[in-house]
Short mmCIF file of C-alpha atoms in Angstrom, two decimals:
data_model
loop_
_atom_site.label_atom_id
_atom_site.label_comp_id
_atom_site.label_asym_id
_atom_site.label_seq_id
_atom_site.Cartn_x
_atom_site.Cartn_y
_atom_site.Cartn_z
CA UNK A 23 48.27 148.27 2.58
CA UNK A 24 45.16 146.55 4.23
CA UNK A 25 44.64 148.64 7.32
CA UNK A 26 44.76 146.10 10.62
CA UNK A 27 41.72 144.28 11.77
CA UNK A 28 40.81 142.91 15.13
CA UNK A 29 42.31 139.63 14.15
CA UNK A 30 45.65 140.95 12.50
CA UNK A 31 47.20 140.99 15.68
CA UNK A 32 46.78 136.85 15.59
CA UNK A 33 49.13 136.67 12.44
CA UNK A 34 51.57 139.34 13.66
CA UNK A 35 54.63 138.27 15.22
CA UNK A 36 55.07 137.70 18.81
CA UNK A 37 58.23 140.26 18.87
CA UNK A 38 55.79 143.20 17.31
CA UNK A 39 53.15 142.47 20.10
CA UNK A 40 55.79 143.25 22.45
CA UNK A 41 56.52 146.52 20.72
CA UNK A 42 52.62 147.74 21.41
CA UNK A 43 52.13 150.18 24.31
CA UNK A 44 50.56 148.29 27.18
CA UNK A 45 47.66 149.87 29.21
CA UNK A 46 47.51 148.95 32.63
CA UNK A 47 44.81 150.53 34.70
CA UNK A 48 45.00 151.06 38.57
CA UNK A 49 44.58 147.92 40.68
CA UNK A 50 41.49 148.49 42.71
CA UNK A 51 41.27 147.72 46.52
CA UNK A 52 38.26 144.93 46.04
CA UNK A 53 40.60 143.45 42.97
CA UNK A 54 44.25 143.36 44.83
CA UNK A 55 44.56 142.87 48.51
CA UNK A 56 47.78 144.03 48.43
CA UNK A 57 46.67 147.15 47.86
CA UNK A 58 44.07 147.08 50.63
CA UNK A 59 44.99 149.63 53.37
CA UNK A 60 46.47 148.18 56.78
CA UNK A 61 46.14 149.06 59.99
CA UNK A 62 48.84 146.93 61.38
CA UNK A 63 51.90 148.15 60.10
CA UNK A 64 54.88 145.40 60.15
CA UNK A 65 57.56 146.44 62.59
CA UNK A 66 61.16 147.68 60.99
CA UNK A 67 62.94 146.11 64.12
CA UNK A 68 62.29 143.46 66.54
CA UNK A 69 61.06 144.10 69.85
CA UNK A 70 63.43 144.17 72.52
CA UNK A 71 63.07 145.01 75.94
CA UNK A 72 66.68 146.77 76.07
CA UNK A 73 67.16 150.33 75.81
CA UNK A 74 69.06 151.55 72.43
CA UNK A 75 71.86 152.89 74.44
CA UNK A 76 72.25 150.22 76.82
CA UNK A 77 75.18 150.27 78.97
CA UNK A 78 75.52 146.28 78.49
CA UNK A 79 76.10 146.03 75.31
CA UNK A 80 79.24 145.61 74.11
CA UNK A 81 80.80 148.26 72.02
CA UNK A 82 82.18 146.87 68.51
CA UNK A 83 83.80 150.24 67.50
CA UNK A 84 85.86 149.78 64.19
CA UNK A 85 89.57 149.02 65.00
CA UNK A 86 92.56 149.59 62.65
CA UNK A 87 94.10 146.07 62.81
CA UNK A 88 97.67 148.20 62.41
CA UNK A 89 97.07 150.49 65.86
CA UNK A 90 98.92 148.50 68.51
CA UNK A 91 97.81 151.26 70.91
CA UNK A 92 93.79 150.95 70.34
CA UNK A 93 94.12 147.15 69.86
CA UNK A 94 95.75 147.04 73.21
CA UNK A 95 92.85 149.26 74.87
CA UNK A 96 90.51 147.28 73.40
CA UNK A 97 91.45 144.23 74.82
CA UNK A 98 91.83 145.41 77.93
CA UNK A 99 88.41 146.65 77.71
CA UNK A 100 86.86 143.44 77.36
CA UNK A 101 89.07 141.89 79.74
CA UNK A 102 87.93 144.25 82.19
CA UNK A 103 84.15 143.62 80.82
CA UNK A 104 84.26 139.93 81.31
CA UNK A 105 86.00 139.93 84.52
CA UNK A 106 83.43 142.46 85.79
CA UNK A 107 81.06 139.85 85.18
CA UNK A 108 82.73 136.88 87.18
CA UNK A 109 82.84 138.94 90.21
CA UNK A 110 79.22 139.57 89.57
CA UNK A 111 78.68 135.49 89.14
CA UNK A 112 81.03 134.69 91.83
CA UNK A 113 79.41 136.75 94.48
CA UNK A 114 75.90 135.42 93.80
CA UNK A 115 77.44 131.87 94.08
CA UNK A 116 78.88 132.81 97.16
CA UNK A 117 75.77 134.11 98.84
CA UNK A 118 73.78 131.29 97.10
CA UNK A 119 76.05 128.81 99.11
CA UNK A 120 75.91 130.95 102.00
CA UNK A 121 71.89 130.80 101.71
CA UNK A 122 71.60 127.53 101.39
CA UNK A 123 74.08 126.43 104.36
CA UNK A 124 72.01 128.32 107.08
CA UNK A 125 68.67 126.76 105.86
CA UNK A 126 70.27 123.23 106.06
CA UNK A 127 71.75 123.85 109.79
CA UNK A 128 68.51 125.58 110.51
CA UNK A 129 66.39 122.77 109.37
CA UNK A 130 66.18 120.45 112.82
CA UNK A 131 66.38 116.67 111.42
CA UNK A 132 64.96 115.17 114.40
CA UNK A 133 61.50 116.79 113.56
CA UNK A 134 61.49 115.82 109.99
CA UNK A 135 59.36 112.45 109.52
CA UNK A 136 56.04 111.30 108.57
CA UNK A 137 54.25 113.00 110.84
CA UNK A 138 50.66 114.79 109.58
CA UNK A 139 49.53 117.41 110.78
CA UNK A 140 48.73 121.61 109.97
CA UNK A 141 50.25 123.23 113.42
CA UNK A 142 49.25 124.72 116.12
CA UNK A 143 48.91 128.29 117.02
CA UNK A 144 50.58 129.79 119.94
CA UNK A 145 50.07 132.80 121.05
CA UNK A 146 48.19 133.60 117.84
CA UNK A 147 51.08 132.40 115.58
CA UNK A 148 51.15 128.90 114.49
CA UNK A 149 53.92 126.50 115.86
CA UNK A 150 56.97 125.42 113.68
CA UNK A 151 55.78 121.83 114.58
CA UNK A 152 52.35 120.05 114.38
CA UNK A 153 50.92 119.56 117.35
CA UNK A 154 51.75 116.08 117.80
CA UNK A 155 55.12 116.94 118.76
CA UNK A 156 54.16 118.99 121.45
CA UNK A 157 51.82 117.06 123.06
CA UNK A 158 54.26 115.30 125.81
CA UNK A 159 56.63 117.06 127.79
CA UNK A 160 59.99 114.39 128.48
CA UNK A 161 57.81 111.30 127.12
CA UNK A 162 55.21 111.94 129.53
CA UNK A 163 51.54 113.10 128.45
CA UNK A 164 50.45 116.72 128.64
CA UNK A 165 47.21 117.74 129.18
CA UNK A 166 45.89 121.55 128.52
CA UNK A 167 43.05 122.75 131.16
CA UNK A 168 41.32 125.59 129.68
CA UNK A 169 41.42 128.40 127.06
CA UNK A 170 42.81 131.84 126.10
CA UNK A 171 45.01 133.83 129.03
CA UNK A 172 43.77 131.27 131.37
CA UNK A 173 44.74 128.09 129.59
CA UNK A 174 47.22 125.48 131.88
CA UNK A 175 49.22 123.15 130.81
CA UNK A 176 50.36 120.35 133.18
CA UNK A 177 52.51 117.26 132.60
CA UNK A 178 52.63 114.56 135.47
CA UNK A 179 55.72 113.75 137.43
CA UNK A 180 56.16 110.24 138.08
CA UNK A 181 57.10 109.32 141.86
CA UNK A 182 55.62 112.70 143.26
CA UNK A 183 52.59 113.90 143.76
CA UNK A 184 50.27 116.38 141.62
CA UNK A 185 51.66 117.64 138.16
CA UNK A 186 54.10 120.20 137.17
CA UNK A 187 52.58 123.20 135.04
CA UNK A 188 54.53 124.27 131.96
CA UNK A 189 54.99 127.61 130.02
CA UNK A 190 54.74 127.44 125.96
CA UNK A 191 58.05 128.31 124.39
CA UNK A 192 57.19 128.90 121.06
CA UNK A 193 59.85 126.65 119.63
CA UNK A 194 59.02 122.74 118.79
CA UNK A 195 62.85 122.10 119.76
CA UNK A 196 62.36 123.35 123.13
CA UNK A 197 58.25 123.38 123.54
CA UNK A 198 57.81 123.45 127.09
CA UNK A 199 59.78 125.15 130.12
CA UNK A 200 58.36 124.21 133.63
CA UNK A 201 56.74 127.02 135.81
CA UNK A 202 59.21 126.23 138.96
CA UNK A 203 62.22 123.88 139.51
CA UNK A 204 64.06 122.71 142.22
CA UNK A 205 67.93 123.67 143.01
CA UNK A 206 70.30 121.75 145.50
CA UNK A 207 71.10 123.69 148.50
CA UNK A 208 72.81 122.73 151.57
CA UNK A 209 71.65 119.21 151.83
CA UNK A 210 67.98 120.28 150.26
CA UNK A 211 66.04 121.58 147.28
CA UNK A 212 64.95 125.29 147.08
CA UNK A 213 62.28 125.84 144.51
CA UNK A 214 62.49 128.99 141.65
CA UNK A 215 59.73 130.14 140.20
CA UNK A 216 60.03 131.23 136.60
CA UNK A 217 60.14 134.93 135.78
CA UNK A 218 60.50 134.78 131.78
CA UNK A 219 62.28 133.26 129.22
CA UNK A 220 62.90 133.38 125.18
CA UNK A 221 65.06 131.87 122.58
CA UNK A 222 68.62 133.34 121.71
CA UNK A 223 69.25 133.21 117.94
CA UNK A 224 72.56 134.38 116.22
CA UNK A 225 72.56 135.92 112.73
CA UNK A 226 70.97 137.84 110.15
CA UNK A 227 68.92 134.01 109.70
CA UNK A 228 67.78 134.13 113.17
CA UNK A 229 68.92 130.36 114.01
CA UNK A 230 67.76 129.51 117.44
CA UNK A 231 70.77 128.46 119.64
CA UNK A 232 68.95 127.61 123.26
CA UNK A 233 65.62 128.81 125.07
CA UNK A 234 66.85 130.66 128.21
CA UNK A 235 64.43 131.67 131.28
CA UNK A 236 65.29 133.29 134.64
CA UNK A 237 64.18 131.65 137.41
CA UNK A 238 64.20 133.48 141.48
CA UNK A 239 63.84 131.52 144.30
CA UNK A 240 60.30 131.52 145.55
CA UNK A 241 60.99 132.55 148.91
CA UNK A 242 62.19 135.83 147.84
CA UNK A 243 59.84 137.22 145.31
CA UNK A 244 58.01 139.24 147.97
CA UNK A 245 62.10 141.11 147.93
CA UNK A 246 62.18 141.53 144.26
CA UNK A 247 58.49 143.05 143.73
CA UNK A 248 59.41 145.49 146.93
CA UNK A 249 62.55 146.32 144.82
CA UNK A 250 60.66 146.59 141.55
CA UNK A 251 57.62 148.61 143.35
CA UNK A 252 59.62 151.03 144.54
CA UNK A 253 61.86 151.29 142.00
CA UNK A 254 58.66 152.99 139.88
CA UNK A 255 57.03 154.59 143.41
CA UNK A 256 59.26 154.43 146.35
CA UNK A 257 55.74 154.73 148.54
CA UNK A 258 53.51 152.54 146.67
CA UNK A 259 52.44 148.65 147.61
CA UNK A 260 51.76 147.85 144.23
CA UNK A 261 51.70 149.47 140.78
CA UNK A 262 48.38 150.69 138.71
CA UNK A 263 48.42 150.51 135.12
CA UNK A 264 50.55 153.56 134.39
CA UNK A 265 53.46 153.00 136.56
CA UNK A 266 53.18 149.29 135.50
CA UNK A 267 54.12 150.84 131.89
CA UNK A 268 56.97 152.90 133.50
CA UNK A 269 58.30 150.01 134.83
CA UNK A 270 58.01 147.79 131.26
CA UNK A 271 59.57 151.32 129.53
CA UNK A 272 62.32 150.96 132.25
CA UNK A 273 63.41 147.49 131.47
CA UNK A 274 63.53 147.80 128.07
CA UNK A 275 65.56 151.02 127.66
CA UNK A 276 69.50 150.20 127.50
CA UNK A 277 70.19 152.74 129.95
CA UNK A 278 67.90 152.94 132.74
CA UNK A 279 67.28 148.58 132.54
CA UNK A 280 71.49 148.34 133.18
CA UNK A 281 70.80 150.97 136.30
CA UNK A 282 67.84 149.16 137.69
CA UNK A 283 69.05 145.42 137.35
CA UNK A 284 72.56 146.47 138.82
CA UNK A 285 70.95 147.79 141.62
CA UNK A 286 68.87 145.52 142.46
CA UNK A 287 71.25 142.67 142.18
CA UNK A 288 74.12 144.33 144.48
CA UNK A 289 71.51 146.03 146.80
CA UNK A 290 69.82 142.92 147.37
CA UNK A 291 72.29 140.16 147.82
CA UNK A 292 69.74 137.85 149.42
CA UNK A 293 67.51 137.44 146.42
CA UNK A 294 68.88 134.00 145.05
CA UNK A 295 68.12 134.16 141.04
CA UNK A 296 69.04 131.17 138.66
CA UNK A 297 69.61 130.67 134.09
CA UNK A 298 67.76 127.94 132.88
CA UNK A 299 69.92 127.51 129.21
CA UNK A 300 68.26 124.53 127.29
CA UNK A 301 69.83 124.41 123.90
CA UNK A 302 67.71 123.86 120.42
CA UNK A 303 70.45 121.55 118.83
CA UNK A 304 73.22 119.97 119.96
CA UNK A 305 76.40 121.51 120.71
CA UNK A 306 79.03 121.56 123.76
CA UNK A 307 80.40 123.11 126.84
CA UNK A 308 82.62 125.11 124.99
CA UNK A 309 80.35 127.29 122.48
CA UNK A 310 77.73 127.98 125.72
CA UNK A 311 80.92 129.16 127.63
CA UNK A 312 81.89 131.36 124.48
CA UNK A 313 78.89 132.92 124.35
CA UNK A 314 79.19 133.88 127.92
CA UNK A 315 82.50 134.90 127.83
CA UNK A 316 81.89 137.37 124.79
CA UNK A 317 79.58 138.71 126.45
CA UNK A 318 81.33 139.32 129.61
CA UNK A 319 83.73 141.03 127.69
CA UNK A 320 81.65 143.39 126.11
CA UNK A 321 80.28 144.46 130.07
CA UNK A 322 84.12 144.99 131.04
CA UNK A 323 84.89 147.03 127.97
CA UNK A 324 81.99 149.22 128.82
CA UNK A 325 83.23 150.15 131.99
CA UNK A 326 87.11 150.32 130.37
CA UNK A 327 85.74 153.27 128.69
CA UNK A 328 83.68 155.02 131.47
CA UNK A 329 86.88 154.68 133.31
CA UNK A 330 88.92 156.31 130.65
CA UNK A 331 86.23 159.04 130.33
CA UNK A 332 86.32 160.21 134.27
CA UNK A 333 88.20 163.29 135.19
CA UNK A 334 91.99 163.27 135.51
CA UNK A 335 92.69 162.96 139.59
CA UNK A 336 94.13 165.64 141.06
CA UNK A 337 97.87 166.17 141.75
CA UNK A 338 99.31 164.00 144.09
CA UNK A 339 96.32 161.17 143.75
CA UNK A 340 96.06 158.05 142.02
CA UNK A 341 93.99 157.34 139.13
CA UNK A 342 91.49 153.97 140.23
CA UNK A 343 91.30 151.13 138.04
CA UNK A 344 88.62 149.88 137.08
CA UNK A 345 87.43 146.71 139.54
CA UNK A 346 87.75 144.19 135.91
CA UNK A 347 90.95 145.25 135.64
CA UNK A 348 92.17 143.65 138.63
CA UNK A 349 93.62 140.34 139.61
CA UNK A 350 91.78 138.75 140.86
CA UNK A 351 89.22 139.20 138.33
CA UNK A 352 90.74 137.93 135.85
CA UNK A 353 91.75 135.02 138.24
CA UNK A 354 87.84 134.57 138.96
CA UNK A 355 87.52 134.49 134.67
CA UNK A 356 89.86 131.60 134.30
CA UNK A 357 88.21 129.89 137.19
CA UNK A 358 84.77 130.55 135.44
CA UNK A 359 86.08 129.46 132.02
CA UNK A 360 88.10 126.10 133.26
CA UNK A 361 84.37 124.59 134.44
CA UNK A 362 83.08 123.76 131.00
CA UNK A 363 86.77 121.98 129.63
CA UNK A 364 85.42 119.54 127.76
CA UNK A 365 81.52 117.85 127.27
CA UNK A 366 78.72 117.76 125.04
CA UNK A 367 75.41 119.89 125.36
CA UNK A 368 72.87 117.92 123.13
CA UNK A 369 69.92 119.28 122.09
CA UNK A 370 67.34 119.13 124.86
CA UNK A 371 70.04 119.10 127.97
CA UNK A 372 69.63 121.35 130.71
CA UNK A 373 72.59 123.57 131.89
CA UNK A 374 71.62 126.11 135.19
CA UNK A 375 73.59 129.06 136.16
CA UNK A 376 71.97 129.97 139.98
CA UNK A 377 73.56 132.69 141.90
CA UNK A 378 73.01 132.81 145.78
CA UNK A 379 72.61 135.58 147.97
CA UNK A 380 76.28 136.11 148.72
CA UNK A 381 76.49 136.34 145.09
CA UNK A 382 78.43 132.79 143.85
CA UNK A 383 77.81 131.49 141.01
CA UNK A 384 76.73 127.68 140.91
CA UNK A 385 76.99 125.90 137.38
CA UNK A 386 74.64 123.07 136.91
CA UNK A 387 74.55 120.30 134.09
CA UNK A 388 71.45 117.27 133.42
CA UNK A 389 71.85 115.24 130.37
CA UNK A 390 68.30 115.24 128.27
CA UNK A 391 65.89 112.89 130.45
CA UNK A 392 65.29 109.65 128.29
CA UNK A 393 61.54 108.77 128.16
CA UNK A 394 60.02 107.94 130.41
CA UNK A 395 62.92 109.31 133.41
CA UNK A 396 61.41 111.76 135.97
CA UNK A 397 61.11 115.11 134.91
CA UNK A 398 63.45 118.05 134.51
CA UNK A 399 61.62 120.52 136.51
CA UNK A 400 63.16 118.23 139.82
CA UNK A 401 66.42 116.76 140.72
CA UNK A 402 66.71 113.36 139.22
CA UNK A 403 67.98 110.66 141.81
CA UNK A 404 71.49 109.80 142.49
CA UNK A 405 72.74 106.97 139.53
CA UNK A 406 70.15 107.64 136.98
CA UNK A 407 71.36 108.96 133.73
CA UNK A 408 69.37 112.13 133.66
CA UNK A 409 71.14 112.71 137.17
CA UNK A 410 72.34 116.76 137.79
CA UNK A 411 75.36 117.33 138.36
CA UNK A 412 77.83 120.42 139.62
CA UNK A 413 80.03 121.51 137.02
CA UNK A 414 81.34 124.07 139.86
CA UNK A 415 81.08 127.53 141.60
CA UNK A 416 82.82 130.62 140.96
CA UNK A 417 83.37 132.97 144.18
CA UNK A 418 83.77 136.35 142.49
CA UNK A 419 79.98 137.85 142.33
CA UNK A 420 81.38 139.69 139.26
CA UNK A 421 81.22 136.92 137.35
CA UNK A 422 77.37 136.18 137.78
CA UNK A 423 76.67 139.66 137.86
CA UNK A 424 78.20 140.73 134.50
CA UNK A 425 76.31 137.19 133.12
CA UNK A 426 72.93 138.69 134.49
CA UNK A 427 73.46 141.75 133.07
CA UNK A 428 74.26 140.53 129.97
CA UNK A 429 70.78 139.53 129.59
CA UNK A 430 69.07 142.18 131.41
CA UNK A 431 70.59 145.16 130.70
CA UNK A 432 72.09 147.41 128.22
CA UNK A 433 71.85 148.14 124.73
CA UNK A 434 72.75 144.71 123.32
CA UNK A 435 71.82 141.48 125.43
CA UNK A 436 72.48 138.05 124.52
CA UNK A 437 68.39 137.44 124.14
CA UNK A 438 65.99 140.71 123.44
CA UNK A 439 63.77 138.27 123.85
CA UNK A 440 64.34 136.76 126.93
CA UNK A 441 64.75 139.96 128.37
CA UNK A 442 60.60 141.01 127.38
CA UNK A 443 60.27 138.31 128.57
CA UNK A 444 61.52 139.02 131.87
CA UNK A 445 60.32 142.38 131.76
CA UNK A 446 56.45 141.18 131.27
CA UNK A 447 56.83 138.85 134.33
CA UNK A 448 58.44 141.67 136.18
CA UNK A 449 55.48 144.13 135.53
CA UNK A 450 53.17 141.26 135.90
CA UNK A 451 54.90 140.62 139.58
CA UNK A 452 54.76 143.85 140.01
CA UNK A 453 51.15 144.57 139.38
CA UNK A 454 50.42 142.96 142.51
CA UNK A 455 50.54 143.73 146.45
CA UNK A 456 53.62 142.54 147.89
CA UNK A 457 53.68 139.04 149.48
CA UNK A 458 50.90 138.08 146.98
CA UNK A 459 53.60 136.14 144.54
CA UNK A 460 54.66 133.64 146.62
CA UNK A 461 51.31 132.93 147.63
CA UNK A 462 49.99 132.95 143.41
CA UNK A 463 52.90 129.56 143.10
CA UNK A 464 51.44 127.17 145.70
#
């Protein structure tokens, strides 16, 4: 038998070439990239941001279809898991709704237009308007003399002579209050001079309800800076810088502001003090009276509970009542309440609570002034439509007082920041001989 050449394999069959051994050397990096090393090495599982043993996922453990008893629990296990999450859904709807409500009643309509502008700062904190929209006072022109602490701004009132000067709010609903006004009394106007003001706002959104300031007669301030002087230094004439601070500590703290201001107004009847309550929307008689009322209520149950806490009389005496749990108290609070029955307060309206020296309590309404109309700060003549009117008078000094205080004093007011307000113009008062504020108005 020939022995096999290079070219027998060409006549074998193609079943015996199958048969021979094949050699098959290593694949070399630079001849297979596959066998090129890698530094990237391809992830087993997808990336996921969830833990492996997340609580959200839904167990799947295996069931046996024939165990009522763990078919049952499972069921109820996703029921419970799915309901979970419609609370969940529900709630954020809720508060969604919620959120969106109070920004729509927040947003005031009337300032919303084509009007350009960046704002204006006040204070150091720029306006909610731009600056067009403060720039008249009642339709009339303002004009601003000067800069910084010693800036003026002064509108002028048609039919009287010189101009009425006006404080900065700090709301565009409500921009300007004026520095003094003038009350009926007895046949004449008294003016008030104002001592502070700031804007109440209800709720955890802070939506402004009305601007308040507190206004005293400007005949008697030389009365209330003796009273505040002396409340600080019984021998001083005036306060320096530290007792000025006392006296800012003192009408801020809940405790000691409720002593001072109800001392001062029953131990000096004669000091005639007034509410100037101009609301930043519209509303009615009926929510200002509310608002009053509540807080009225609060004062009384106060001094329900001091009462409760006194010692037990002795044998043979009879416990007092407290002086809101008489009568005629409550006759005085249905007299109070029946004066705003009916009306509407719209936005921009003036309502005045002034209490005299015998301690009545005079309620005051003026429609908003149409532009043009005389201005606010004065009493509009008889017939015109911005004309003010007397809503009534309450007898009981109570009634005012517990108002006042409500404001003032204690741990929760109506307006913490109408009372800093007051407080600043107190100290500012204050800061100066007595005599000297009546003299600082004209």
């Amino acid at each position: 038998m020939q022995s096999l050449t290079r070219s027998t394999p060409r006549h074998l069959s193609r079943r015996l070439l199958t048969l021979r051994p094949q050699q098959s050397r290593p694949a070399s990096r630079y001849s297979s990239p596959d066998a090129r090393p890698s530094t990237l090495a391809a992830p087993t599982e997808p990336f996921t941001f969830r833990a492996p043993d997340s609580p959200l996922t839904i167990p799947h453990p295996e069931i046996n279809p024939y165990d009522a008893a763990a078919l049952r629990t499972a069921a109820l296990e996703k029921r419970r898991y799915h309901l979970q999450r419609m609370r969940f859904a529900g709630v954020g709807l809720v508060l969604s709704l919620l959120m969106t409500a109070g920004v729509v009643w927040n947003v005031d309509l009337d300032q919303m237009g084509p009007v350009e502008g960046t704002g204006k700062k006040i204070g150091g904190l720029r306006a909610d308007a731009p600056s067009g929209v403060v720039e008249t006072f009642q339709g009339k022109e303002v004009k601003v003399l000067g800069r910084g602490e010693g800036k003026k701004i002064l509108a002028k009132v048609e039919g009287e002579e010189g101009e009425v000067e006006l404080v900065e709010t700090g709301t565009s609903s409500v921009p300007h209050f004026p520095r003094t006004i003038r009350i009926p009394a007895a046949g004449s106007e008294e003016q008030y001079t104002l001592l502070g003001l700031g804007i109440r706002t209800v709720s955890f959104l802070s939506i402004q309800v009305y601007v308040a300031g507190m206004y005293v007669r400007t005949a008697d301030l030389s009365k209330l800076q003796a009273q505040l002087i002396h409340a600080v230094n019984p021998m001083a004439s005036t306060l320096i810088p530290s007792e000025q601070e006392s006296l800012r500590t003192a009408l801020l703290d809940p405790t000691r502001s409720a002593e001072l201001w109800q001392g001062t107004l029953s131990a000096n009847p004669e000091i005639h003090t007034a509410w100037r309550v101009v609301p930043t929307r519209n509303t009615d008689f009926a929510h200002l009276r509310d608002g009053w009322v509540t807080g009225i209520g609060k004062r009384t149950a106060e001094a329900r509970q001091l009462a409760a806490a006194a010692p037990a009389p002795l044998a043979g005496q009879v416990k007092a009542i407290s002086q809101y749990e008489a009568e005629d108290f409550g006759l005085a609070m249905k007299g109070f309440m029946s004066l705003f029955a009916g009306g509407k307060a719209p936005k921009g309206s003036v309502m005045i609570l002034s209490r005299k020296g015998n301690g009545v309590l005079d309620v005051w309404f003026q429609e908003k002034a149409p532009s043009g109309a005389p201005d606010e700060s004065s009493v509009a003549k008889a017939g015109s439509k911005s004309e003010v009117r007397l809503l009534g008078s309450v007898g009981d000094e109570r009634i005012g007082r517990l108002i006042w205080l409500n404001y003032l004093g204690g741990e929760k007011v109506s307006s913490e920041a109408a009372r800093k307000g007051v407080a600043e113009g107190c100290v500012t008062f204050a800061g100066r001989p007595v005599g000297s504020g009546e003299g600082m108005v004209s």
